[in-house]
Amino acid sequence: RGGSRRRGGGRGGSYEKPFPQARDVLSNLLPCQLSPGFKFYQYSVDCADKRGKLIDSRLRRFQLFNFGLFDPKAGLVRRKTNLNERQIKELKKVIFFQGSYVLSARPIPGLELDLEDFKPDANGNTKGVALVGGGDGSPSSDEGDIVTVVQVQGLCAPIEMMEDVRGKEDEIGQLTAAMGDIT
C-alpha cells in the first residue's frame, strides 16, 4: 500500500513540505559592533605522541594543553609568571581551545608575541615554546606526548569594520585609557 496521498509514507506517496508557513530561521550568529580596542590572540598548537605522530583526539589535545599551561607544579603559567589563583582563574575564562589553535582575549603570560622562540629562522621555521614534554622544566605526560605552541598572532578588527569610529580616535583613546585593561 502507498499510504495516504496527503501525508506521503509508503511507496509512491506524494511529498508535502513539512513547514510551508516557515519564513524565519534562528541562528547562532549575533550582530555586534566592535570597539576600536578589540583584539585577540591566536596561538597555533602542535600536539604529537612520543613517535611524532599527530594526536587527532580534540579532547586529548585539550587535556594536554591545559596540563602544560596550568599544571599547579610545572605548568608554564606557574614557571614563567607570578599570577595568583584569582588571576589564573580569570585567564582561563578568556582562553578558547579549538583543536589546533587557541584563541585568547589577551596575551597568555609566558607566550608573548616578541619571544625569540616565535621568530622564524632562515628556513621560515619557528622553534616554538614547549608546554608538555619539552625537557626544559615543562611537565611530562604519562604517555610521552609533546605539546608545542609554534606560533602566536595578535589580531584586531578589520579596517572596514572600523569606519564608524574614524575621526573619534582621541575620544576612544581617552576612554580606553580611563577604563584600563578590563579584560
PDB file of C-alpha atoms in Angstrom, residues 40-45 100-104 106 113 149 151-155:
ATOM      1  CA  PHE A  40      42.570  38.823  20.325  1.00  0.00           C
ATOM      2  CA  TYR A  41      45.454  36.417  20.099  1.00  0.00           C
ATOM      3  CA  GLN A  42      45.684  33.164  18.180  1.00  0.00           C
ATOM      4  CA  TYR A  43      48.172  30.519  19.299  1.00  0.00           C
ATOM      5  CA  SER A  44      48.942  27.630  16.923  1.00  0.00           C
ATOM      6  CA  VAL A  45      49.412  24.404  18.865  1.00  0.00           C
ATOM      7  CA  SER A 100      44.992  23.002  16.522  1.00  0.00           C
ATOM      8  CA  TYR A 101      44.849  26.565  17.763  1.00  0.00           C
ATOM      9  CA  VAL A 102      43.804  28.535  20.828  1.00  0.00           C
ATOM     10  CA  LEU A 103      42.093  31.912  20.918  1.00  0.00           C
ATOM     11  CA  SER A 104      42.633  34.275  23.807  1.00  0.00           C
ATOM     12  CA  ARG A 106      44.529  38.794  25.964  1.00  0.00           C
ATOM     13  CA  LEU A 113      54.461  37.897  20.654  1.00  0.00           C
ATOM     14  CA  VAL A 149      52.964  26.396  20.801  1.00  0.00           C
ATOM     15  CA  GLN A 151      53.124  30.491  16.520  1.00  0.00           C
ATOM     16  CA  VAL A 152      51.278  33.420  18.032  1.00  0.00           C
ATOM     17  CA  GLN A 153      49.413  36.162  16.169  1.00  0.00           C
ATOM     18  CA  GLY A 154      47.850  39.312  17.542  1.00  0.00           C
ATOM     19  CA  LEU A 155      44.708  40.186  15.577  1.00  0.00           C
TER      20      LEU A 155
END
